[in-house]
Coordinates of C-alpha atoms and ligand atoms in Angstrom, one line a residue:
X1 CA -57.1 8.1 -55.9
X2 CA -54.4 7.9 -53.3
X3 CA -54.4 4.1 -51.5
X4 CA -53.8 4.5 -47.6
X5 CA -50.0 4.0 -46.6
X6 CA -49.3 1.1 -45.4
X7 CA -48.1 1.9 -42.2
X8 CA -49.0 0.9 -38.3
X9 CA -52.6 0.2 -36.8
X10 CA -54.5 -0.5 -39.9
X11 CA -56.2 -3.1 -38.7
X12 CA -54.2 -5.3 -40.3
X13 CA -54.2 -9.2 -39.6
X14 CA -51.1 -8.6 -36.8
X15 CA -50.5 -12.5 -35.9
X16 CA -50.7 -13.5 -39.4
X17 CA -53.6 -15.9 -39.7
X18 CA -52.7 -17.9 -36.7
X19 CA -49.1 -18.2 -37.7
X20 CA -47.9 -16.2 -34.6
X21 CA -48.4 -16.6 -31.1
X22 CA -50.3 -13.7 -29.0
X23 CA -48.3 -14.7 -25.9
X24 CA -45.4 -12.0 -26.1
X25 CA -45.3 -8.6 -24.4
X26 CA -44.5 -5.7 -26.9
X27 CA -41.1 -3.9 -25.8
X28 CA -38.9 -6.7 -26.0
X29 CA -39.4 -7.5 -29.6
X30 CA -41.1 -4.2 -31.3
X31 CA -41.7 -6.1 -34.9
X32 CA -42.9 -8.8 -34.2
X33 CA -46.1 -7.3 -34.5
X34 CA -45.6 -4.1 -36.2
X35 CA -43.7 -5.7 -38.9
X36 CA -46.7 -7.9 -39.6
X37 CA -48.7 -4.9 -39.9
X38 CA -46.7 -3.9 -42.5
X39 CA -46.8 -6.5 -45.1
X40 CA -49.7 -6.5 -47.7
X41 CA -52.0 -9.7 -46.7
X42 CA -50.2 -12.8 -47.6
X43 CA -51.7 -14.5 -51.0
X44 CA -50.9 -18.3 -49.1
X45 CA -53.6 -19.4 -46.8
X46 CA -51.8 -20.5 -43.4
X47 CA -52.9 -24.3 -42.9
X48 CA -54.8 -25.2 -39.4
X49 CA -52.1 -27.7 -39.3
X50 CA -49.6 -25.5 -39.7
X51 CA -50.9 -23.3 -36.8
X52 CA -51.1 -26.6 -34.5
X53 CA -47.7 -27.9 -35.8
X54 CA -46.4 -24.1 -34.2
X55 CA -48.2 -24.0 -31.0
X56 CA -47.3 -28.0 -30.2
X57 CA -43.5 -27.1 -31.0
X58 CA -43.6 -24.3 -28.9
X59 CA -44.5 -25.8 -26.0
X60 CA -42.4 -28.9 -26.4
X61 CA -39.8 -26.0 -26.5
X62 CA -40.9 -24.7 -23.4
X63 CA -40.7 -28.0 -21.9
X64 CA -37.0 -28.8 -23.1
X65 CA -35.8 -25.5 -23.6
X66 CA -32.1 -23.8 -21.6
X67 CA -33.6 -23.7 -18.0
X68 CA -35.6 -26.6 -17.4
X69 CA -34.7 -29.7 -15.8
X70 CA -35.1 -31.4 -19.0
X71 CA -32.3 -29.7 -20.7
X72 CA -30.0 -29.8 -17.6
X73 CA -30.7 -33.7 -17.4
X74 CA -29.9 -33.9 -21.5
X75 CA -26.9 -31.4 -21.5
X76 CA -25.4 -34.3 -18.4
X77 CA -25.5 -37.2 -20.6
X78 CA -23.8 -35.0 -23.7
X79 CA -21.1 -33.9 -21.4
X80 CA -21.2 -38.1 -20.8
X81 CA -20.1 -38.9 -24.2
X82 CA -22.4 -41.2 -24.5
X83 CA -25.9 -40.8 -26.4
X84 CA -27.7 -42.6 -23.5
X85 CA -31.4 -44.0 -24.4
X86 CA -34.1 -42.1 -26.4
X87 CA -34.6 -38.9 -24.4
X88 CA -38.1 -37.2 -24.6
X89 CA -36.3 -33.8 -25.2
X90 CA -33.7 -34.3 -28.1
X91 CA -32.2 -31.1 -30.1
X92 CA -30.7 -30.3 -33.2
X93 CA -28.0 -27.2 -32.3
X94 CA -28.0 -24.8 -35.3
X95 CA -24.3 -23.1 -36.5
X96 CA -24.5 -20.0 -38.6
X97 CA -22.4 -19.8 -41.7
X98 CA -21.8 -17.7 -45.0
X99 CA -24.0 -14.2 -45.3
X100 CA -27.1 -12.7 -43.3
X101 CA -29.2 -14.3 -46.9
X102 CA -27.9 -17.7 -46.5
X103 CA -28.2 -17.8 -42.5
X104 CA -31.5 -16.9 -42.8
X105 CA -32.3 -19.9 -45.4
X106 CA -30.5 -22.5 -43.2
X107 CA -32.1 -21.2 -39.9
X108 CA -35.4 -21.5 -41.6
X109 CA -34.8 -24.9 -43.1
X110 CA -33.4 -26.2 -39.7
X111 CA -36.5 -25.0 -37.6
X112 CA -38.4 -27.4 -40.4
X113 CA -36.2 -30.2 -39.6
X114 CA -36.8 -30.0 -35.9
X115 CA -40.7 -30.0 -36.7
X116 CA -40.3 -32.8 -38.4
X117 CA -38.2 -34.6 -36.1
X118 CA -39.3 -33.8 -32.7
X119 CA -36.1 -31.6 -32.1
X120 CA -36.1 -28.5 -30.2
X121 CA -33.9 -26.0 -32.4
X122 CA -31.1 -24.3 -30.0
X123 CA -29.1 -21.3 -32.0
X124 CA -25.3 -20.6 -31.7
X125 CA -25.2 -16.8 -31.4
X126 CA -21.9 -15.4 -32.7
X127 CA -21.2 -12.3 -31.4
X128 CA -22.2 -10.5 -34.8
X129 CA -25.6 -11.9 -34.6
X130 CA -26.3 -11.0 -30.9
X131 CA -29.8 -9.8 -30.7
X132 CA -29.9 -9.7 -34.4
X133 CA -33.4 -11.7 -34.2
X134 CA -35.9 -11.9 -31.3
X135 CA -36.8 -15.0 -29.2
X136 CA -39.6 -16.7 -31.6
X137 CA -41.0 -19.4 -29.0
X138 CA -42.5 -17.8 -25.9
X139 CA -41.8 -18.4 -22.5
X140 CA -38.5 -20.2 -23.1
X141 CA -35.1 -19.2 -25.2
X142 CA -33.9 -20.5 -29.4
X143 CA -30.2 -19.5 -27.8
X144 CA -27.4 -22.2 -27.0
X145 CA -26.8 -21.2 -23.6
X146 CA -22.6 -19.9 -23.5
X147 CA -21.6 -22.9 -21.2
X148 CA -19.8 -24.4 -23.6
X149 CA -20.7 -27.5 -26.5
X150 CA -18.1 -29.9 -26.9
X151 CA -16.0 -29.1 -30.2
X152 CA -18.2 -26.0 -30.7
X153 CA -14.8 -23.7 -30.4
X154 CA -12.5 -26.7 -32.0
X155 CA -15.0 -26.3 -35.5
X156 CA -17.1 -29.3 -37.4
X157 CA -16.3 -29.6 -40.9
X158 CA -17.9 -32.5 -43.6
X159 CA -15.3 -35.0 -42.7
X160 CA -14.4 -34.1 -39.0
X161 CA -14.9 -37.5 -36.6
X162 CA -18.4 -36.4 -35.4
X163 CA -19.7 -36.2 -38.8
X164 CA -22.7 -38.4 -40.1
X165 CA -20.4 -39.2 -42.8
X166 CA -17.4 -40.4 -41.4
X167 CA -19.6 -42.2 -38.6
X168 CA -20.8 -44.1 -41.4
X169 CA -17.7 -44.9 -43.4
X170 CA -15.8 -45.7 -40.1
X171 CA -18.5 -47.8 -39.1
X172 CA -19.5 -46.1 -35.5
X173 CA -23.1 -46.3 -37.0
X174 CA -24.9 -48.3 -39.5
X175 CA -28.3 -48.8 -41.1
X176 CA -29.0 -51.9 -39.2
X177 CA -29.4 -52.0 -35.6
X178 CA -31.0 -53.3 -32.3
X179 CA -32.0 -51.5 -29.7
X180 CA -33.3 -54.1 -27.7
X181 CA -29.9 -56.4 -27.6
X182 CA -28.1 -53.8 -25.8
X183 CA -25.5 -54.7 -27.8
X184 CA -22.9 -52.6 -29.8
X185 CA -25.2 -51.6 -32.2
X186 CA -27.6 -50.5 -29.5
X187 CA -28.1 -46.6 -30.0
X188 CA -27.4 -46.0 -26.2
X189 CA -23.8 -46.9 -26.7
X190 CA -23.4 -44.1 -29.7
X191 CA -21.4 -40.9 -29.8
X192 CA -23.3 -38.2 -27.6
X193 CA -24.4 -36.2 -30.7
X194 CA -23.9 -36.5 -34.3
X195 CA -22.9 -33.1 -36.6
X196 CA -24.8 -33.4 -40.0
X197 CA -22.9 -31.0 -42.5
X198 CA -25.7 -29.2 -45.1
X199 CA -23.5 -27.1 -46.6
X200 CA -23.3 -26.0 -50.0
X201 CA -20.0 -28.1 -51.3
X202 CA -19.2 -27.5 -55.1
X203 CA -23.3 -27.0 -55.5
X204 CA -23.9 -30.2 -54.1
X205 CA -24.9 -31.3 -50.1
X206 CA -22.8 -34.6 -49.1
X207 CA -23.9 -37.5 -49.9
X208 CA -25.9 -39.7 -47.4
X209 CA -27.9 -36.4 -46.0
X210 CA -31.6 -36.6 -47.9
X211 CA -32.2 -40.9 -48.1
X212 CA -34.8 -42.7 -45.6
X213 CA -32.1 -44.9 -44.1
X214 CA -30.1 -42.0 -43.4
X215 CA -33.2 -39.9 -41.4
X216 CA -33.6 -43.7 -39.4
X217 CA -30.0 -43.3 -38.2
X218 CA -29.9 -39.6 -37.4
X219 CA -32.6 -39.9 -35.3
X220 CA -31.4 -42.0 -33.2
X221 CA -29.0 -39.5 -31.8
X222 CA -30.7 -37.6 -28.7
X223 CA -28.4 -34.6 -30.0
X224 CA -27.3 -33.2 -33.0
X225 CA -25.0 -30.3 -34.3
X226 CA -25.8 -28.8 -37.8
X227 CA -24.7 -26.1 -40.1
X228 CA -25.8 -25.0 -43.0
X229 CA -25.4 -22.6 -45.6
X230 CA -28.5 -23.6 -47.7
X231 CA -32.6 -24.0 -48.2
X232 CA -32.3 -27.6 -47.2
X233 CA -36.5 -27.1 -46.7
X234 CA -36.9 -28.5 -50.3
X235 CA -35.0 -32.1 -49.5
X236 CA -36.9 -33.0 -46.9
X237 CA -39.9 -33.2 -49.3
X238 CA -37.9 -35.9 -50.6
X239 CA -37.6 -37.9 -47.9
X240 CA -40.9 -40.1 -47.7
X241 CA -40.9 -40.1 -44.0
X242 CA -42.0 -36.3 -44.0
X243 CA -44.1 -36.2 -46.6
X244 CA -47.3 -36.5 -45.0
X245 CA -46.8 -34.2 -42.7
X246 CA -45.4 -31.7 -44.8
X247 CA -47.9 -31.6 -47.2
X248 CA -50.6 -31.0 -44.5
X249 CA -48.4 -28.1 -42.8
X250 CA -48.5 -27.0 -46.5
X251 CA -51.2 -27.6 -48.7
X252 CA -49.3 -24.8 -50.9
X253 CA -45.7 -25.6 -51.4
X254 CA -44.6 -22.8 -52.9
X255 CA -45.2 -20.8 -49.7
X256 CA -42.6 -22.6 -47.1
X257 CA -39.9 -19.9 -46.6
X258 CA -43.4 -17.7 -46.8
X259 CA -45.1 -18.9 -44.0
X260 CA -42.1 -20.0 -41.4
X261 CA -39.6 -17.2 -42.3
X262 CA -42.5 -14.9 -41.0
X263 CA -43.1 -16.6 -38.4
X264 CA -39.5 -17.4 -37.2
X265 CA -37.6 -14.1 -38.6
X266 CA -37.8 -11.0 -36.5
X267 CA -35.3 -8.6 -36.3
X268 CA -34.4 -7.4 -33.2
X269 CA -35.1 -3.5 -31.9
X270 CA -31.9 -2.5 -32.9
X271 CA -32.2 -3.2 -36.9
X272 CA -36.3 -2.6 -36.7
X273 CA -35.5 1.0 -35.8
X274 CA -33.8 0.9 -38.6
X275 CA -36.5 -0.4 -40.8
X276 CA -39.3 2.1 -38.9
X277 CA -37.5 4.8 -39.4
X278 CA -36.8 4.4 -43.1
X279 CA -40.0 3.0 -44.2
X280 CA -42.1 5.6 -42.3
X281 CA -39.9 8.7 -43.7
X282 CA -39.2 8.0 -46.8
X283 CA -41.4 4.7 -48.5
X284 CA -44.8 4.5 -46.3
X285 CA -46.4 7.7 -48.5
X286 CA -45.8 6.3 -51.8
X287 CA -48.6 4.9 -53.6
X288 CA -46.5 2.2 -55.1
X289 CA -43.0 0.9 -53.4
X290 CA -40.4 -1.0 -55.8
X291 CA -37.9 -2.4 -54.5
X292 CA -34.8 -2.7 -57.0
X293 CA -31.6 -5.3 -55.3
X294 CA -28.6 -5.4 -57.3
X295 CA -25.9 -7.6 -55.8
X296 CA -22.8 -7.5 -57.0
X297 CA -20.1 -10.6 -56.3
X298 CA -16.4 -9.6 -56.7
X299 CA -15.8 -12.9 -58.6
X300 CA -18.3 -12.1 -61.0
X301 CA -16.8 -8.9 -62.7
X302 CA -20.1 -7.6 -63.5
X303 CA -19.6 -4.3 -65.7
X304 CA -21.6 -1.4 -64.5
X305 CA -23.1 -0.3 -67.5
X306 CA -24.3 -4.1 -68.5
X307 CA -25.7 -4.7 -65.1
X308 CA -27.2 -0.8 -65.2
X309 CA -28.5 -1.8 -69.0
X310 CA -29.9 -4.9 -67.9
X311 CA -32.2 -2.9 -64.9
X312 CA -33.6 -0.6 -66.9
X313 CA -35.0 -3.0 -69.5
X314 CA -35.9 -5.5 -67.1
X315 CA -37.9 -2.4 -65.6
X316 CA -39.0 -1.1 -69.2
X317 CA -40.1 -4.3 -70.2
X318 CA -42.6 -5.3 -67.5
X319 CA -43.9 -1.7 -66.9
X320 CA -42.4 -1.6 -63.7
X321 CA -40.6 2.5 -63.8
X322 CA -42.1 4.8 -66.5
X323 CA -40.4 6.4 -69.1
X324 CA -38.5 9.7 -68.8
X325 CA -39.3 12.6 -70.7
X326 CA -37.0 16.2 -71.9
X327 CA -40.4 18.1 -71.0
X328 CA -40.3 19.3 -67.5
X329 CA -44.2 19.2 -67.1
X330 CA -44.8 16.0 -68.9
X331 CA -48.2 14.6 -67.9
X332 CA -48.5 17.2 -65.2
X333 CA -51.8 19.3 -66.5
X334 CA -53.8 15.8 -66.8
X335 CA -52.6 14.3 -62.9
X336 CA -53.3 18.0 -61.4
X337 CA -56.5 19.1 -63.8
X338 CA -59.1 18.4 -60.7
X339 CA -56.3 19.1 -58.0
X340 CA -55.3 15.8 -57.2
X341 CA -51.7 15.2 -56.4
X342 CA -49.6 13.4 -58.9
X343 CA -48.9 9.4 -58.5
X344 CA -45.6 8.5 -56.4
X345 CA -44.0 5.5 -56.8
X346 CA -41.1 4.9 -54.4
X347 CA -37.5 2.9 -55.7
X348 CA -36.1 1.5 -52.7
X349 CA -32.8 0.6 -54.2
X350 CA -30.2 -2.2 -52.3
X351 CA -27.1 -2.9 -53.2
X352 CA -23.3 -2.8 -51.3
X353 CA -22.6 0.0 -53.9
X354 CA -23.7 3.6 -54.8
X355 CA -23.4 4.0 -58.4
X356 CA -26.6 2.3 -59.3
X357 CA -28.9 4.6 -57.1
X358 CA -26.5 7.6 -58.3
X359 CA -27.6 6.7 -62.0
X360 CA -31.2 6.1 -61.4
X361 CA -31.8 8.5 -58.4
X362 CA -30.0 11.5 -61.1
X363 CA -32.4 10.3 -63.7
X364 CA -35.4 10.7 -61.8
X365 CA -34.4 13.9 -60.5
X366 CA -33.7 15.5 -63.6
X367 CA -36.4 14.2 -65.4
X368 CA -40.3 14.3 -65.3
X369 CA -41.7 11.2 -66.5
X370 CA -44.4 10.8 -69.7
X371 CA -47.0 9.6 -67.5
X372 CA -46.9 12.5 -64.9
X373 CA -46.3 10.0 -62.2
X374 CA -43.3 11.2 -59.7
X375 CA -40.6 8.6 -58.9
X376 CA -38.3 8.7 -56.4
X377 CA -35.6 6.6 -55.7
X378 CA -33.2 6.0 -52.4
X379 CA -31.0 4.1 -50.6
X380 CA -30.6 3.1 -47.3
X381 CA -26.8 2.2 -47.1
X382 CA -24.0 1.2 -49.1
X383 CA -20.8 -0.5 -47.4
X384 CA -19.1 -1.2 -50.3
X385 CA -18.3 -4.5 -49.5
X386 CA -19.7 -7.8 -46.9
X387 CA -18.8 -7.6 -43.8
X388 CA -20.2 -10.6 -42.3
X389 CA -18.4 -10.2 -38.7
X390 CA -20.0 -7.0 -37.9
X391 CA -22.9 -6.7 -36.2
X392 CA -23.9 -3.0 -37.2
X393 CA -23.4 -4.2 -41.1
X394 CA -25.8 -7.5 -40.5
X395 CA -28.4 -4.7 -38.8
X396 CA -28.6 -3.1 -41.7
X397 CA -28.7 -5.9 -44.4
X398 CA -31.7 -7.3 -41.9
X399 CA -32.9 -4.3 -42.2
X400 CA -32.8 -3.7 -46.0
X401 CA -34.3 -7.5 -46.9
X402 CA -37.3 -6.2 -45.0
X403 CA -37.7 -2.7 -46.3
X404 CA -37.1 -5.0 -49.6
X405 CA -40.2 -7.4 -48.5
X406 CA -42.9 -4.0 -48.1
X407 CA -42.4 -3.3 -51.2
X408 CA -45.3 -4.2 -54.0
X409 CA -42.5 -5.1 -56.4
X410 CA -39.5 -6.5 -56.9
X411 CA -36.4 -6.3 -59.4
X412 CA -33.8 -8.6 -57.4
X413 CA -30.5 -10.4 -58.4
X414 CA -30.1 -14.3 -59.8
X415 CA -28.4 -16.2 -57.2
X416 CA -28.5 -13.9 -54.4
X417 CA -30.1 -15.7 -51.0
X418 CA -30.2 -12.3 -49.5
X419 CA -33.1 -11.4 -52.7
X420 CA -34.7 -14.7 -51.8
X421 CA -35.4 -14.1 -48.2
X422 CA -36.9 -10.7 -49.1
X423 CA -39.5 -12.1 -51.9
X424 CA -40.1 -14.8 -49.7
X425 CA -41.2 -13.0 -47.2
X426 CA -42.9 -10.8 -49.1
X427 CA -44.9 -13.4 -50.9
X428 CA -43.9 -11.6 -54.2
X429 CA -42.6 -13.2 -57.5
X430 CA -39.9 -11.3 -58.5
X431 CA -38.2 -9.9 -61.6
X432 CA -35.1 -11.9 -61.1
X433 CA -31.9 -10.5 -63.3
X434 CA -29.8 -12.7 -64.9
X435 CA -27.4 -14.0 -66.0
X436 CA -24.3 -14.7 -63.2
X437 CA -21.7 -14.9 -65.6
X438 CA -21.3 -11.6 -67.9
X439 CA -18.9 -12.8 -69.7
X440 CA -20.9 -14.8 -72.1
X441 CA -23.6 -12.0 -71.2
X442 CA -25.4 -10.9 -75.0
X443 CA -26.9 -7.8 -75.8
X444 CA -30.4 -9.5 -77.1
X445 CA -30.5 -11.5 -73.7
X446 CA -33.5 -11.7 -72.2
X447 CA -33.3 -8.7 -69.3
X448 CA -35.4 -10.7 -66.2
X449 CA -36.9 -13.4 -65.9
X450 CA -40.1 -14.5 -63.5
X451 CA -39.9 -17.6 -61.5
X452 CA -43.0 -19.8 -60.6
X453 CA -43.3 -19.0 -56.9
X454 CA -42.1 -16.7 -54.3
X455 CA -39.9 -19.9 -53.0
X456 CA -36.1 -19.4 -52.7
X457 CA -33.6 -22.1 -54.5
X458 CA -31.9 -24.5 -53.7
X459 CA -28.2 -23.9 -55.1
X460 CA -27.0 -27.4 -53.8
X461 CA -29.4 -30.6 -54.6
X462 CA -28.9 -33.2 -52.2
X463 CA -27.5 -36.8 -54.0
X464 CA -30.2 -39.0 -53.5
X465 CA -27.5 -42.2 -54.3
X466 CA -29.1 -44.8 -51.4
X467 CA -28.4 -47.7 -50.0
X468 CA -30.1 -50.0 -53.0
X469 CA -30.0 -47.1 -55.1
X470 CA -26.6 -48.5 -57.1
X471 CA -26.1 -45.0 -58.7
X472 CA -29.0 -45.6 -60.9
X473 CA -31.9 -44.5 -58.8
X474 CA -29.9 -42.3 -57.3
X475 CA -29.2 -40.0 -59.9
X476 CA -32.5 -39.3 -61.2
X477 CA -34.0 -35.8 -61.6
X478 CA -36.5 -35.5 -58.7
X479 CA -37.8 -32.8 -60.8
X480 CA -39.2 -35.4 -63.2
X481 CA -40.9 -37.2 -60.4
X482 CA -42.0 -34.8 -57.8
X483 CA -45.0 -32.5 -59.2
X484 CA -44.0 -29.3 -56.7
X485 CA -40.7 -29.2 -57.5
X486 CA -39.0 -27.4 -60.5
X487 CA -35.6 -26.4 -61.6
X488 CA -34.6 -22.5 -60.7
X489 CA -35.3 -20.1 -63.4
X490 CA -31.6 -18.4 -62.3
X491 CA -29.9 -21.7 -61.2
X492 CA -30.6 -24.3 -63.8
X493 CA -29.6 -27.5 -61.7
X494 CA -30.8 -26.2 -58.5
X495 CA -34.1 -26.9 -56.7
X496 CA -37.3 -25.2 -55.7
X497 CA -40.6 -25.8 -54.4
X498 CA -43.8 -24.1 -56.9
Ligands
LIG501 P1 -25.8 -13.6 -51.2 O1 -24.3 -13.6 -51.1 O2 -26.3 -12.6 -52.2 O3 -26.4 -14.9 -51.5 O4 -26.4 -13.1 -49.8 P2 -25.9 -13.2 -48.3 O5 -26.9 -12.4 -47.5 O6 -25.8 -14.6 -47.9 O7 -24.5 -12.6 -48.3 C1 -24.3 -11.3 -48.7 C2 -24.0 -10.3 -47.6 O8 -23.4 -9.1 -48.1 C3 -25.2 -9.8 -46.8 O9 -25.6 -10.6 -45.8 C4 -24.8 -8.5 -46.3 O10 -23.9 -8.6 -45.3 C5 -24.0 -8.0 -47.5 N1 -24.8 -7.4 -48.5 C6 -25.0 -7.8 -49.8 N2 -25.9 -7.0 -50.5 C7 -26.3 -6.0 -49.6 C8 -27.1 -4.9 -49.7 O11 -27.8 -4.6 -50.7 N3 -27.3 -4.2 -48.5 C9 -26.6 -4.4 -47.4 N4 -26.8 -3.7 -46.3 N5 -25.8 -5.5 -47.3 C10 -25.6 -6.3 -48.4

């Protein structure tokens, strides 16, 4: 029995359980809606909270967004120099960096933050990202209007003057304040904005990003700049401030990236073309989709055949490709004895390079398989190599981690953020290969392994040393103390919500 493709106007759920608003015309933004058709239904009920959380930060977008008087009074008193009182529309200013995965992790993550925090979330658009994603919050604009940030063009780095950091060591800010004295402490008389750096540094974040005291001093900056590399959504469970509310946005925390990458992520009409015109032709008939990734790092020297080995038992293994036979009609009287048409099970394979579709694609093609089922294998692209700066390569990795997150399956790479954001969204645990350094790679390694939820990692923990903390507190394993969080099955030190 064939299952009905997957494709548009089933009837699916198309604003995803509340989690999308019904206030956007079509044309502007095809996938918004069509994409949602697409998915399977997510396992993760979407909270009531959640949905109110959305709709209230939209309209406080609305409110403050580029455009309004609001945002034309605040952008005055940045261009001031001075961070002038507590403003009812304050913003945290978002500053791509690294790959399409890792921009997609930090974008996420930063939306969270300005949830949290009251913040409306404004994007700097490089021009390799231009319409790369469509407007998420209706009736208003996510994009840093081009008139100029201070320093935007000049750079922010971890120890530039306008970092949290260095405010703290140079004393411009401190933990203990008053606002009513007016005095030099008072957070009128602070810098205009503050630039918090979450970016992966030797697998850490900086110090003094993830403690209470430190959220009490950030937020007393009407703006902020921030860029980041990383799924900085897992440390701000660790900040008790946002616990609350975060666990009633998410009664299931291994569904975070799940829920707001959905919501927030949709690729623009350029790279959903893309993604239509590939899934309908060549994935949408199959009665099964598996989506193979295989990212390959310079720096890692991975060996084709190891890497090539290490697929095909992963998929062997866990009965995710059948086996191959010499006999050309293999299983073929038994699927065609009442006239049915065999099974088809579609390999979307993704990777920069050829050779591993040319292996599999040749083996399928040559060979019928035991079970009578038909496989077929393609790939979409294959540049060779990252090309960050260009904005028709970024299309079509946007496009990819989609067609990666229809399929039913997944075989995807260990420490790859551009695997992550495709079984997030999904809402599928992966097969995740392993290990990142071959060479102490063995031949009885286990092939993949399954992690506990559908959450990407965090590759850089935050130090949680704190004022009080005296290096002892500091440096405990919140993995020992916080029951949603776990080490990553790929990335043994790094973090993730289950
Ligand atoms: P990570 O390096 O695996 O964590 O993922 P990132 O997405 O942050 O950076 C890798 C970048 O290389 C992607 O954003 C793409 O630009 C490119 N890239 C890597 N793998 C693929 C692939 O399978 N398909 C395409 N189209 N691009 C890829």
């Amino acid at each position: 029995q064939q299952s009905p493709p997957r494709n548009a106007s089933s009837g699916r759920d198309r604003l995803l359980g509340g989690l999308l608003s019904p206030d956007f015309d079509g044309p502007s933004c095809r996938s918004r809606y069509e994409g949602s058709e697409r998915w399977k239904p997510s396992p993760f009920p979407v909270s009531s909270h959640l949905v109110r959380k959305l709709r209230e930060y939209e309209a406080h977008h609305r409110r403050c967004g580029p455009g309004t008087a609001a945002y034309r009074a605040a952008r005055a008193q940045l261009l001031s120099g001075r961070n002038g009182d507590r403003g009812e529309c304050r913003y945290v200013v978002w500053l791509p960096i690294q790959g399409l995965g890792n921009r997609m992790l930090g974008l996420v993550s930063t939306f969270l933050y300005a949830v949290l925090t009251g913040r409306v979330l404004l994007v700097h658009e490089p021009a390799e990202m231009e319409a790369l994603f469509c407007e998420p919050f209706p009736g208003t604009s996510w994009l840093l209007p081009p008139s100029g940030f201070p320093s935007l063009d000049r750079g922010f780095w971890s120890s530039c003057p306008e970092s949290y950091a260095s405010m703290l060591e140079s004393n411009v800010i401190g933990y203990d304040y008053d606002d009513d004295g007016g005095g030099k402490n008072a957070s009128a008389m602070l810098p205009a904005y503050v630039y918090l750096h979450l970016e992966n540094m030797d697998l850490r974040l900086q110090n003094h990003t993830f403690c209470e005291e430190d959220h009490r001093a950030l937020d007393r900056f009407n703006w902020m700049v921030l860029r980041s590399d990383s799924y900085f959504a897992v440390a701000l469970f660790l900040v008790p401030a946002y616990r609350d509310q975060l666990g009633r946005m998410f009664p299931a925390k291994g569904a975070v990236f799940h829920h707001l990458g959905r919501y927030l992520l949709h690729p623009g009409n350029r790279a959903w073309g893309v993604v239509r015109r590939f899934f309908d032709g060549y994935l949408a008939g199959a009665d099964e989709r598996l989506g193979v990734q295989v990212r390959v790092v310079p720096q890692s020297h991975t060996p084709f055949e190891a890497m090539y080995d290490r697929i095909q038992r992963c998929a062997r293994e866990n009965g995710l490709l059948p086996q191959v036979t010499d006999e050309p009609f293999a299983g073929v009287v038994n699927g065609t004895a009442n006239g049915s048409k065999a099974r088809t099970k579609a390999v979307l394979l993704v990777s920069l390079k050829p050779e591993y579709y040319e292996r599999l694609h040749g083996t399928y093609y040559a060979n019928a398989t035991v079970s009578g089922e038909v496989v077929t294998v393609y790939q979409p692209s294959h540049d060779g190599d990252q090309r960050t700066e260009s904005r028709a390569h970024n299309e079509r990795a946007l496009a990819e981690i989609f067609l990666l997150s229809y399929c039913d399956e997944m075989v995807t790479t260990g420490w790859s953020t551009f695997g992550y954001v495709a079984h997030a969204l999904a809402g599928v645990r992966p097969w995740l290969l392993v290990p990142q350094d071959w060479s102490k790679a063995r031949d009885d390694d286990v092939a993949c392994v399954r992690p506990a939820s559908v959450e990407p990692c965090l590759h850089s923990p935050p130090s949680l040393v704190c004022r009080g903390g005296g290096g002892g507190k500091g440096l405990d394993d919140p993995v020992a103390r916080v029951p949603f969080l776990r080490h990553c099955e790929d990335v043994g030190f790094g973090l993730k919500l289950v």
